[in-house]
Coordinates of C-alpha atoms in Angstrom, one line a residue:
M1 CA -20.3 104.7 -54.9
R2 CA -21.7 101.5 -53.2
R3 CA -22.5 101.3 -49.5
L4 CA -23.3 98.2 -47.6
S5 CA -23.9 97.7 -43.9
T6 CA -21.6 94.9 -43.0
L7 CA -18.8 93.7 -40.8
S8 CA -15.5 94.7 -42.5
A9 CA -12.7 93.2 -40.3
F10 CA -12.0 90.8 -37.6
V11 CA -9.5 91.9 -35.0
A12 CA -7.3 89.5 -33.1
L13 CA -5.8 90.9 -29.9
S14 CA -2.9 88.6 -29.6
V15 CA 0.6 90.0 -30.3
T16 CA 3.4 87.7 -31.2
T17 CA 7.0 88.0 -32.4
I18 CA 7.1 89.3 -35.9
R19 CA 8.7 87.2 -38.6
V20 CA 9.2 88.8 -42.0
V21 CA 8.4 86.8 -45.1
N22 CA 10.2 87.1 -48.4
A23 CA 8.7 89.5 -50.9
A24 CA 6.8 87.7 -53.6
L25 CA 4.0 87.6 -56.1
Y26 CA 2.4 84.2 -56.2
Q27 CA 0.3 83.2 -59.2
S28 CA -1.7 80.6 -57.3
I29 CA -1.9 78.9 -53.9
D30 CA 0.2 76.1 -55.4
E31 CA 3.1 78.6 -55.3
L32 CA 2.4 79.7 -51.7
P33 CA 5.1 78.4 -49.4
L34 CA 4.0 75.6 -47.1
M35 CA 5.0 77.5 -44.0
A36 CA 2.4 80.2 -44.9
S37 CA -0.5 77.8 -44.6
A38 CA 1.0 75.8 -41.8
K39 CA 1.7 78.7 -39.4
E40 CA 0.8 82.3 -38.7
A41 CA 3.2 83.7 -41.3
Y42 CA 1.6 87.1 -41.8
D43 CA 0.5 89.8 -39.4
F44 CA -2.3 91.0 -41.7
I45 CA -4.2 89.0 -44.3
I46 CA -6.2 91.2 -46.7
V47 CA -8.9 89.5 -48.8
G48 CA -9.6 91.4 -52.0
G49 CA -7.1 93.4 -54.0
G50 CA -9.3 96.2 -55.3
G51 CA -9.5 99.9 -54.4
A52 CA -9.4 99.4 -50.6
G53 CA -7.3 96.2 -50.5
A54 CA -4.4 97.3 -52.7
T55 CA -4.3 100.6 -50.8
L56 CA -4.2 98.9 -47.4
A57 CA -1.6 96.4 -48.4
G58 CA 0.6 99.1 -49.7
R59 CA 0.2 101.4 -46.7
L60 CA 0.5 98.7 -44.1
S61 CA 3.6 97.2 -45.7
E62 CA 5.3 100.6 -45.5
N63 CA 5.9 99.7 -41.9
P64 CA 8.7 97.1 -42.0
K65 CA 7.5 95.7 -38.7
F66 CA 4.3 94.4 -40.3
S67 CA 4.1 91.4 -42.7
V68 CA 1.2 91.5 -45.1
L69 CA -0.5 89.0 -47.4
L70 CA -2.9 90.3 -50.0
I71 CA -5.2 87.8 -51.7
E72 CA -6.9 88.6 -55.1
A73 CA -9.2 86.3 -57.0
G74 CA -8.3 87.9 -60.4
A75 CA -5.0 88.2 -62.2
D76 CA -2.1 90.6 -61.7
N77 CA -2.5 93.9 -63.4
E78 CA 1.2 94.4 -64.2
G79 CA 2.2 94.5 -67.9
R80 CA -1.3 94.6 -69.3
E81 CA -1.5 97.3 -71.9
D82 CA -5.2 97.3 -72.1
L83 CA -5.4 98.2 -68.4
M84 CA -2.9 100.9 -68.8
M85 CA -4.5 102.6 -71.8
P86 CA -7.3 105.0 -70.7
S87 CA -9.3 104.6 -74.0
K88 CA -9.7 100.9 -73.4
N89 CA -12.0 101.4 -70.4
L90 CA -15.1 100.0 -72.1
E91 CA -13.2 97.1 -73.7
V92 CA -11.8 95.9 -70.4
Q93 CA -15.2 96.2 -68.8
A94 CA -16.5 93.7 -71.5
D95 CA -13.5 91.3 -71.0
T96 CA -14.7 88.4 -68.8
S97 CA -11.2 87.8 -67.5
Y98 CA -11.4 91.2 -65.7
I99 CA -14.9 91.2 -64.3
W100 CA -16.9 88.9 -62.1
N101 CA -19.7 87.1 -64.1
W102 CA -22.4 88.4 -61.8
W103 CA -26.0 89.2 -62.7
T104 CA -28.7 90.5 -60.5
V105 CA -31.9 88.7 -59.5
P106 CA -35.0 89.9 -61.4
L107 CA -35.5 93.4 -60.2
S108 CA -39.1 94.4 -59.5
G109 CA -38.4 98.1 -60.0
V110 CA -37.4 97.6 -63.6
N111 CA -40.0 95.2 -64.7
N112 CA -38.3 92.1 -63.4
R113 CA -35.2 92.4 -65.6
S114 CA -31.9 91.0 -64.5
I115 CA -28.9 93.3 -65.0
E116 CA -25.3 92.4 -65.5
Y117 CA -23.4 93.7 -62.5
K118 CA -19.8 94.6 -63.3
S119 CA -17.2 94.4 -60.6
G120 CA -13.4 94.3 -61.0
H121 CA -11.8 90.9 -61.1
V122 CA -8.1 91.8 -61.3
L123 CA -5.5 93.4 -59.0
G124 CA -6.7 97.0 -58.5
G125 CA -10.4 95.8 -58.8
G126 CA -12.8 98.4 -60.1
T127 CA -10.0 101.0 -60.2
S128 CA -8.3 98.9 -63.0
I129 CA -11.4 98.9 -65.2
N130 CA -13.6 101.9 -64.4
G131 CA -14.1 105.2 -66.3
M132 CA -11.5 106.9 -64.1
V133 CA -13.6 110.0 -63.3
Y134 CA -12.1 111.5 -60.1
T135 CA -14.8 112.7 -57.7
R136 CA -14.4 113.3 -53.9
G137 CA -18.0 114.1 -53.1
A138 CA -19.4 117.0 -51.1
D139 CA -18.3 118.3 -47.7
N140 CA -21.8 117.7 -46.4
D141 CA -21.3 114.0 -47.0
Y142 CA -18.1 113.8 -44.9
D143 CA -19.6 116.0 -42.2
L144 CA -22.5 113.6 -41.9
W145 CA -20.0 110.8 -41.1
G146 CA -18.7 113.0 -38.2
K147 CA -22.3 113.5 -37.0
V148 CA -23.1 109.8 -37.1
S149 CA -19.8 108.7 -35.5
K150 CA -19.9 111.6 -33.0
D151 CA -16.3 112.4 -34.0
S152 CA -16.5 115.4 -36.2
K153 CA -12.9 116.3 -35.5
T154 CA -11.7 113.2 -37.4
W155 CA -14.6 112.3 -39.6
S156 CA -15.4 115.5 -41.4
W157 CA -14.4 117.3 -44.6
K158 CA -12.0 119.5 -42.7
G159 CA -10.5 116.6 -40.7
L160 CA -10.0 114.3 -43.8
A161 CA -9.0 117.0 -46.3
P162 CA -5.2 116.7 -45.5
Y163 CA -5.4 112.9 -46.2
I164 CA -7.3 113.4 -49.4
K165 CA -4.7 115.7 -50.6
K166 CA -1.9 113.4 -49.4
H167 CA -3.0 110.6 -51.7
E168 CA -3.2 112.7 -54.8
K169 CA -0.6 113.7 -57.3
W170 CA -2.1 116.4 -59.6
V171 CA -0.3 116.6 -62.9
Q172 CA -0.6 118.3 -66.2
P173 CA -2.7 116.4 -68.7
P174 CA -0.9 114.4 -71.4
G175 CA 0.7 116.8 -73.8
E176 CA 0.7 119.6 -71.1
R177 CA -2.0 121.8 -72.7
N178 CA -3.1 125.0 -71.0
I179 CA -5.6 124.3 -68.3
S180 CA -5.8 127.6 -66.5
G181 CA -9.3 128.3 -65.3
Q182 CA -10.3 124.7 -65.5
Y183 CA -9.4 123.7 -62.0
D184 CA -8.5 125.2 -58.6
P185 CA -4.9 124.4 -57.7
R186 CA -5.6 125.2 -54.0
V187 CA -7.7 122.1 -53.5
H188 CA -5.4 119.5 -54.9
G189 CA -2.4 117.5 -53.7
Y190 CA 0.8 117.2 -55.6
K191 CA 3.0 114.6 -53.8
G192 CA 0.8 111.5 -53.5
P193 CA 0.8 108.3 -55.4
V194 CA -2.6 108.7 -57.3
G195 CA -2.2 110.6 -60.5
V196 CA -5.0 113.0 -61.3
S197 CA -5.3 115.2 -64.4
L198 CA -7.6 116.8 -66.9
P199 CA -8.0 115.0 -70.2
W200 CA -5.6 115.3 -73.1
S201 CA -8.0 116.9 -75.7
V202 CA -8.6 120.6 -75.8
P203 CA -12.1 122.1 -75.2
I204 CA -14.3 122.1 -78.2
E205 CA -17.4 124.1 -79.3
F206 CA -19.7 121.8 -77.3
D207 CA -17.8 122.7 -74.1
A208 CA -17.9 126.4 -74.9
R209 CA -21.7 126.2 -75.4
A210 CA -22.1 124.3 -72.1
L211 CA -20.2 127.0 -70.2
K212 CA -22.1 129.8 -72.0
N213 CA -25.4 128.0 -71.0
A214 CA -24.3 127.9 -67.4
E215 CA -23.6 131.6 -67.6
I216 CA -27.0 132.7 -69.1
Q217 CA -29.4 130.1 -67.5
D218 CA -30.3 131.1 -63.9
E219 CA -30.8 127.5 -62.9
F220 CA -27.1 126.5 -63.6
D221 CA -23.7 127.9 -62.7
F222 CA -20.1 127.2 -63.6
N223 CA -18.0 125.6 -60.8
P224 CA -14.2 125.8 -61.4
D225 CA -13.5 122.6 -59.5
P226 CA -15.8 119.8 -58.5
N227 CA -13.4 118.5 -55.9
S228 CA -13.5 121.5 -53.6
G229 CA -16.1 119.9 -51.4
K230 CA -18.8 122.0 -53.1
P231 CA -19.3 120.3 -56.5
I232 CA -22.7 121.8 -57.6
G233 CA -22.5 123.3 -61.1
V234 CA -21.0 122.7 -64.5
T235 CA -17.4 121.5 -63.9
W236 CA -14.4 120.3 -65.9
T237 CA -14.1 116.5 -65.5
Q238 CA -11.0 115.2 -63.7
F239 CA -9.6 111.7 -64.2
T240 CA -7.3 109.3 -62.4
I241 CA -4.8 109.5 -65.2
G242 CA -1.1 110.2 -64.8
A243 CA 1.3 110.7 -67.6
G244 CA -1.2 109.3 -70.1
E245 CA -1.8 106.0 -68.2
R246 CA -4.6 104.8 -66.0
T247 CA -3.9 105.2 -62.3
S248 CA -5.4 102.4 -60.2
S249 CA -4.9 101.4 -56.6
A250 CA -2.6 98.7 -57.9
T251 CA -0.3 101.1 -59.9
S252 CA -0.4 103.6 -57.0
Y253 CA 0.2 101.4 -54.0
L254 CA 1.5 98.1 -55.4
G255 CA 4.0 99.4 -57.9
L256 CA 7.5 98.2 -58.4
D257 CA 8.9 99.9 -55.3
A258 CA 6.2 98.3 -53.1
R259 CA 6.8 94.9 -54.6
K260 CA 10.4 95.0 -53.5
R261 CA 9.4 95.0 -49.9
P262 CA 10.3 91.8 -48.1
N263 CA 7.3 92.1 -45.8
L264 CA 4.7 92.1 -48.6
A265 CA 3.3 89.0 -50.4
I266 CA 0.6 89.2 -53.1
L267 CA -1.4 86.1 -54.0
V268 CA -3.4 86.3 -57.2
N269 CA -5.8 83.9 -59.0
T270 CA -7.0 82.6 -55.7
Y271 CA -10.5 82.4 -54.3
A272 CA -11.3 83.0 -50.7
K273 CA -14.0 80.5 -49.7
R274 CA -14.6 81.3 -46.1
V275 CA -13.2 83.0 -43.0
L276 CA -13.0 80.6 -40.1
P277 CA -12.7 80.7 -36.3
T278 CA -9.0 80.2 -35.5
P279 CA -8.3 76.9 -33.7
G280 CA -6.9 77.1 -30.2
S281 CA -7.7 80.8 -29.7
S282 CA -10.4 82.5 -27.7
L283 CA -11.6 86.1 -27.1
G284 CA -14.2 85.3 -24.5
L285 CA -17.7 85.5 -25.9
R286 CA -16.3 86.9 -29.2
K287 CA -15.1 84.6 -32.0
D288 CA -11.4 85.0 -32.9
I289 CA -11.6 84.8 -36.7
R290 CA -8.1 85.1 -38.2
T291 CA -8.1 82.2 -40.7
V292 CA -9.0 82.2 -44.4
E293 CA -9.9 79.1 -46.4
L294 CA -8.5 79.4 -50.0
V295 CA -8.8 77.4 -53.2
R296 CA -7.6 77.9 -56.8
R297 CA -9.6 80.4 -58.7
N298 CA -11.2 77.7 -60.8
G299 CA -12.3 75.9 -57.7
E300 CA -10.4 72.8 -58.5
G301 CA -7.9 71.0 -56.2
P302 CA -7.7 71.0 -52.4
S303 CA -8.4 73.9 -50.2
T304 CA -5.8 75.4 -47.9
T305 CA -5.9 77.8 -45.0
V306 CA -3.8 80.8 -43.9
T307 CA -4.0 82.4 -40.5
A308 CA -3.1 86.0 -39.6
K309 CA -1.3 86.9 -36.4
K310 CA -3.2 90.1 -36.0
E311 CA -6.1 90.6 -38.3
V312 CA -8.0 89.4 -41.4
I313 CA -9.3 92.4 -43.3
L314 CA -12.1 91.9 -45.8
T315 CA -11.9 94.3 -48.8
A316 CA -13.7 92.3 -51.4
G317 CA -16.3 95.0 -52.1
A318 CA -19.9 95.5 -51.2
I319 CA -20.9 92.3 -52.9
G320 CA -17.8 90.1 -52.3
S321 CA -17.3 90.9 -48.6
A322 CA -21.0 90.3 -47.8
K323 CA -21.0 87.0 -49.7
L324 CA -17.8 85.8 -48.0
L325 CA -19.3 86.6 -44.5
L326 CA -22.5 84.8 -45.4
D327 CA -20.7 81.8 -46.8
S328 CA -18.7 81.7 -43.5
G329 CA -21.9 81.6 -41.4
I330 CA -21.8 85.2 -40.4
G331 CA -25.1 86.8 -41.0
D332 CA -28.8 86.5 -40.2
K333 CA -29.1 83.1 -38.5
A334 CA -32.6 82.4 -39.6
E335 CA -31.7 83.1 -43.3
L336 CA -28.5 81.0 -43.1
D337 CA -30.5 78.1 -41.5
K338 CA -32.8 78.1 -44.5
V339 CA -29.8 77.8 -46.8
G340 CA -28.2 75.1 -44.7
V341 CA -25.1 77.2 -43.7
K342 CA -24.1 76.7 -40.1
S343 CA -24.3 79.9 -38.1
V344 CA -21.1 81.1 -36.6
A345 CA -22.2 84.7 -35.6
N346 CA -25.8 85.9 -35.8
I347 CA -25.4 89.4 -37.3
H348 CA -28.6 90.6 -38.9
D349 CA -27.1 93.5 -40.9
V350 CA -24.7 91.5 -43.1
G351 CA -25.8 91.8 -46.8
K352 CA -28.6 94.3 -45.9
G353 CA -28.9 98.0 -47.0
L354 CA -27.2 97.7 -50.4
T355 CA -27.3 101.0 -52.2
D356 CA -26.3 101.7 -55.8
H357 CA -27.0 104.4 -58.4
F358 CA -29.6 104.0 -61.1
T359 CA -28.5 105.7 -64.4
A360 CA -30.7 106.8 -67.3
S361 CA -29.2 107.4 -70.7
L362 CA -30.5 110.4 -72.8
T363 CA -29.8 111.2 -76.4
W364 CA -30.1 114.1 -78.7
T365 CA -29.2 114.7 -82.3
A366 CA -26.9 117.6 -82.9
N367 CA -25.6 119.9 -85.7
G368 CA -22.0 118.8 -85.3
T369 CA -19.5 116.8 -87.3
D370 CA -18.2 113.5 -85.9
P371 CA -14.4 113.8 -85.4
V372 CA -12.2 111.5 -87.4
I373 CA -9.0 109.9 -86.0
N374 CA -6.4 107.5 -87.5
A375 CA -6.5 104.5 -85.2
T376 CA -3.1 103.2 -86.2
E377 CA -1.4 106.6 -85.8
S378 CA -3.2 107.2 -82.4
L379 CA -2.1 103.9 -81.0
D380 CA 1.5 104.5 -82.1
L381 CA 1.4 108.0 -80.6
W382 CA 0.2 106.6 -77.3
R383 CA 2.8 103.8 -77.2
K384 CA 5.6 106.2 -78.0
E385 CA 4.6 109.4 -76.1
R386 CA 1.5 108.5 -74.0
I387 CA -0.5 111.3 -75.6
G388 CA -3.3 111.5 -78.2
P389 CA -6.9 110.2 -78.3
Y390 CA -5.9 106.9 -76.6
S391 CA -4.6 108.7 -73.5
E392 CA -8.2 109.6 -72.4
P393 CA -11.2 107.4 -71.7
T394 CA -14.3 106.6 -73.7
G395 CA -17.4 108.1 -72.1
P396 CA -17.8 111.4 -70.2
R397 CA -15.4 113.9 -71.7
H398 CA -14.7 117.4 -70.6
Q399 CA -17.6 118.3 -68.4
I400 CA -20.1 117.1 -65.8
L401 CA -23.2 118.9 -64.4
W402 CA -23.6 118.2 -60.7
S403 CA -27.1 119.4 -59.7
R404 CA -29.8 119.3 -57.0
I405 CA -33.5 119.0 -57.2
P406 CA -34.9 122.5 -57.1
D407 CA -36.1 123.5 -53.6
N408 CA -39.6 124.3 -55.0
S409 CA -39.9 121.0 -56.7
P410 CA -43.0 118.9 -55.7
V411 CA -40.5 116.0 -55.2
L412 CA -39.0 117.6 -52.1
K413 CA -42.4 118.5 -50.9
D414 CA -43.6 114.9 -51.1
Y415 CA -40.4 113.3 -49.7
A416 CA -37.8 114.3 -47.2
D417 CA -34.5 115.3 -48.9
P418 CA -32.2 112.2 -48.7
S419 CA -29.0 114.2 -49.4
A420 CA -26.5 115.1 -46.7
G421 CA -26.9 118.9 -47.2
P422 CA -27.2 121.7 -49.7
N423 CA -23.7 121.0 -51.2
S424 CA -24.5 117.4 -51.9
P425 CA -25.8 116.8 -55.5
H426 CA -28.8 114.7 -56.2
F427 CA -27.6 114.1 -59.8
E428 CA -24.4 113.6 -61.7
I429 CA -25.3 114.5 -65.3
T430 CA -22.5 113.8 -67.9
L431 CA -22.2 116.2 -70.8
S432 CA -20.8 114.5 -73.9
G433 CA -21.1 115.8 -77.4
G434 CA -19.2 117.4 -80.3
G435 CA -20.5 115.4 -83.1
S436 CA -23.8 114.4 -84.6
S437 CA -25.1 113.2 -81.2
I438 CA -25.3 114.3 -77.6
F439 CA -25.3 111.7 -74.8
S440 CA -26.1 112.5 -71.2
F441 CA -26.2 110.0 -68.3
V442 CA -28.4 111.1 -65.5
V443 CA -27.2 109.3 -62.4
L444 CA -29.3 109.4 -59.2
L445 CA -26.8 109.8 -56.4
T446 CA -29.3 109.9 -53.5
P447 CA -31.7 106.9 -53.8
Y448 CA -34.0 105.8 -51.1
S449 CA -34.2 102.3 -52.6
R450 CA -32.3 99.6 -50.8
G451 CA -31.3 96.1 -51.9
S452 CA -29.4 93.1 -50.5
V453 CA -26.8 90.5 -51.0
T454 CA -27.8 86.9 -50.1
I455 CA -26.8 83.3 -50.9
N456 CA -28.9 80.3 -51.7
S457 CA -26.3 77.6 -51.6
T458 CA -23.8 76.0 -49.2
D459 CA -21.2 76.2 -52.1
P460 CA -19.0 79.2 -51.6
L461 CA -18.2 79.1 -55.3
A462 CA -21.8 79.7 -56.3
P463 CA -22.6 83.3 -57.3
P464 CA -24.3 85.7 -54.9
L465 CA -27.9 86.8 -55.2
I466 CA -27.7 90.5 -55.9
D467 CA -30.9 92.6 -55.5
L468 CA -30.1 96.2 -56.2
G469 CA -33.6 97.3 -55.3
F470 CA -33.6 99.8 -58.2
L471 CA -36.6 102.2 -58.3
T472 CA -38.5 100.3 -55.6
H473 CA -39.1 103.6 -53.7
P474 CA -41.4 106.2 -55.2
F475 CA -38.9 109.0 -54.4
D476 CA -36.4 107.5 -56.8
R477 CA -38.8 107.3 -59.7
A478 CA -40.0 110.9 -59.1
A479 CA -36.4 112.2 -58.7
L480 CA -35.2 110.5 -61.8
I481 CA -38.0 112.1 -63.8
E482 CA -37.0 115.4 -62.3
G483 CA -33.3 114.8 -63.3
I484 CA -34.3 114.0 -66.9
R485 CA -36.5 117.2 -67.1
Q486 CA -33.6 119.2 -65.6
T487 CA -31.3 117.8 -68.3
K488 CA -33.8 118.7 -71.0
R489 CA -33.9 122.3 -69.6
F490 CA -30.2 122.5 -69.7
Y491 CA -30.1 121.6 -73.4
S492 CA -33.0 124.0 -74.2
G493 CA -31.0 127.1 -73.2
L494 CA -30.2 129.8 -75.7
A495 CA -26.5 128.8 -75.9
W496 CA -27.6 125.7 -77.8
D497 CA -29.5 127.4 -80.5
G498 CA -28.6 126.0 -83.9
Y499 CA -26.7 123.2 -82.4
V500 CA -29.1 120.9 -80.5
K501 CA -31.7 119.3 -82.7
D502 CA -34.0 116.5 -81.7
F503 CA -34.5 114.9 -78.3
L504 CA -34.6 111.1 -78.7
G505 CA -35.6 110.4 -75.1
P506 CA -36.6 108.6 -73.1
D507 CA -39.0 111.5 -72.4
P508 CA -41.3 111.4 -69.4
D509 CA -43.3 114.2 -70.8
A510 CA -44.2 112.5 -74.1
D511 CA -47.3 111.0 -72.7
P512 CA -48.4 111.9 -69.1
S513 CA -50.8 108.9 -68.9
T514 CA -50.1 105.9 -66.7
E515 CA -49.7 103.8 -69.8
G516 CA -47.2 106.3 -71.2
Q517 CA -45.2 106.2 -68.0
E518 CA -45.0 102.4 -68.3
V519 CA -43.6 102.9 -71.8
F520 CA -41.2 105.4 -70.5
W521 CA -39.8 103.0 -67.9
N522 CA -39.6 100.2 -70.5
A523 CA -37.6 102.5 -72.7
M524 CA -35.1 103.4 -70.1
E525 CA -31.5 102.2 -70.1
W526 CA -30.3 101.2 -66.6
A527 CA -27.1 100.4 -64.9
E528 CA -23.7 101.5 -66.1
G529 CA -22.7 98.2 -67.8
P530 CA -25.6 97.9 -70.2
I531 CA -25.5 101.6 -71.1
Q532 CA -21.9 101.4 -72.0
R533 CA -22.4 98.2 -74.0
R534 CA -25.3 99.7 -76.0
R535 CA -23.3 102.9 -76.6
R536 CA -20.3 101.0 -77.7
R537 CA -22.4 98.9 -80.1
R538 CA -23.9 102.1 -81.6
E539 CA -20.5 103.6 -82.0
Q540 CA -19.1 100.5 -83.7
E541 CA -22.1 100.4 -86.1
A542 CA -21.3 104.0 -87.0
G543 CA -17.6 103.2 -87.5
W544 CA -16.5 105.0 -84.4
S545 CA -13.3 104.2 -82.4
T546 CA -13.2 103.3 -78.7
N547 CA -13.0 107.0 -77.8
G548 CA -16.1 108.1 -79.7
A549 CA -14.5 109.5 -82.8
R550 CA -14.9 108.1 -86.3
Q551 CA -11.8 106.2 -87.2
E552 CA -9.8 105.5 -90.3
A553 CA -7.6 102.5 -90.7

């Protein structure tokens, strides 16, 4: 989850006669009808076709009185098998045609390293390339929104639960195995557009030991459903997979039926350079910004503009939306003056308060046998029936441990608890094993560290400056060490006797000296992209397939 304090939409108050445009998917601005750029052809223009943008375009265009243009910098998702196949999640994240080529600035909290920052660059955005783990969060998080907004009736777990269920379509996993006891049917929706299911493969010995460990270790408990609003405990992992295929915002809300609507237009391979004050309009002291400047994705050729009759809505993500505003002169005036960008609106918060989750990767050796699959047969099975190993993702498998820092931990005595409440986990700890190795990603969900998105050029095509601020707050460092120790305790339980062998680290307890801590931080793996790349390389060197099993030709 990424949060960024920023301005998300510009609202124009004028209402004009609605003119419906023809349904279309345009591959570039060269195909966009001239009338679209010459006049106010659309009521809503949505910039960014990811999780939020595709959903908004689909929902708004359900009303035939609204005309909608969705603009996406990347390509269309339709007909791309690698995006449909769940097991390809790591491969598509390494495909430069599906991701923005963004890297962070040197990060002081991780010894001035720059980290590749993966973000979706295709219709569906991150939902078209991610690991598909379906998590709603905790009821405390939603209730905090209600407290902050002073509208607890609307912005609360209870207020939003009907809408959460409305978007979901819970289905049996591919192959329709028995999943009784692995989820709570009362907390799910069954008629929405977003397919959600448990994975295809059946539980294995590793999973049974994890459940047994939660039963006998006082510190951990089993939780039958992580999406009940109270996720704490060992849970069965749910995925946005329906009928053996990835479910993304694009497949859910911009499917074939949506694309038949005469009031929806989708423009792909097109870069939004700026949003601009709309000529000839005025909202008093407020700027009326309903115009978007566009160019071909490669930046070549002339720019064109399109103007919305009602609103321009920015859904380009925490990074993209902030960058677009800054390129448009909307942000901290003093900072924009230094870059040479003319200020349009002096809004200090744009690009500030960036929050992301630091991830540590832990490894153990284990007394298991690596599974073997036949890659050719598995691919054929998926293509014919949408079942088999290729119908589930690479990475976290059947279970996740959602946990909190113990109340008696010195960490919570030294620092105020940053979580929203007792149901909100501090950590997401993935539990993946079954062969000769065990992998656990310890994800810090409640960091104090904050970063920023800035620019240093007047060229809108230049990449943003992304500072994640990882581990710049002492709480984050102390909490992450606690999360690693907690994971070590989990794998030291009696249920793992004879199965878990050696802990390969990184281990904060190997050397308690300051120098040892420095070695510890140097050894850590950080950020989801590099972790996945390293794991994939290890698997390939061991002759594993994309889903972590050894493969035969």
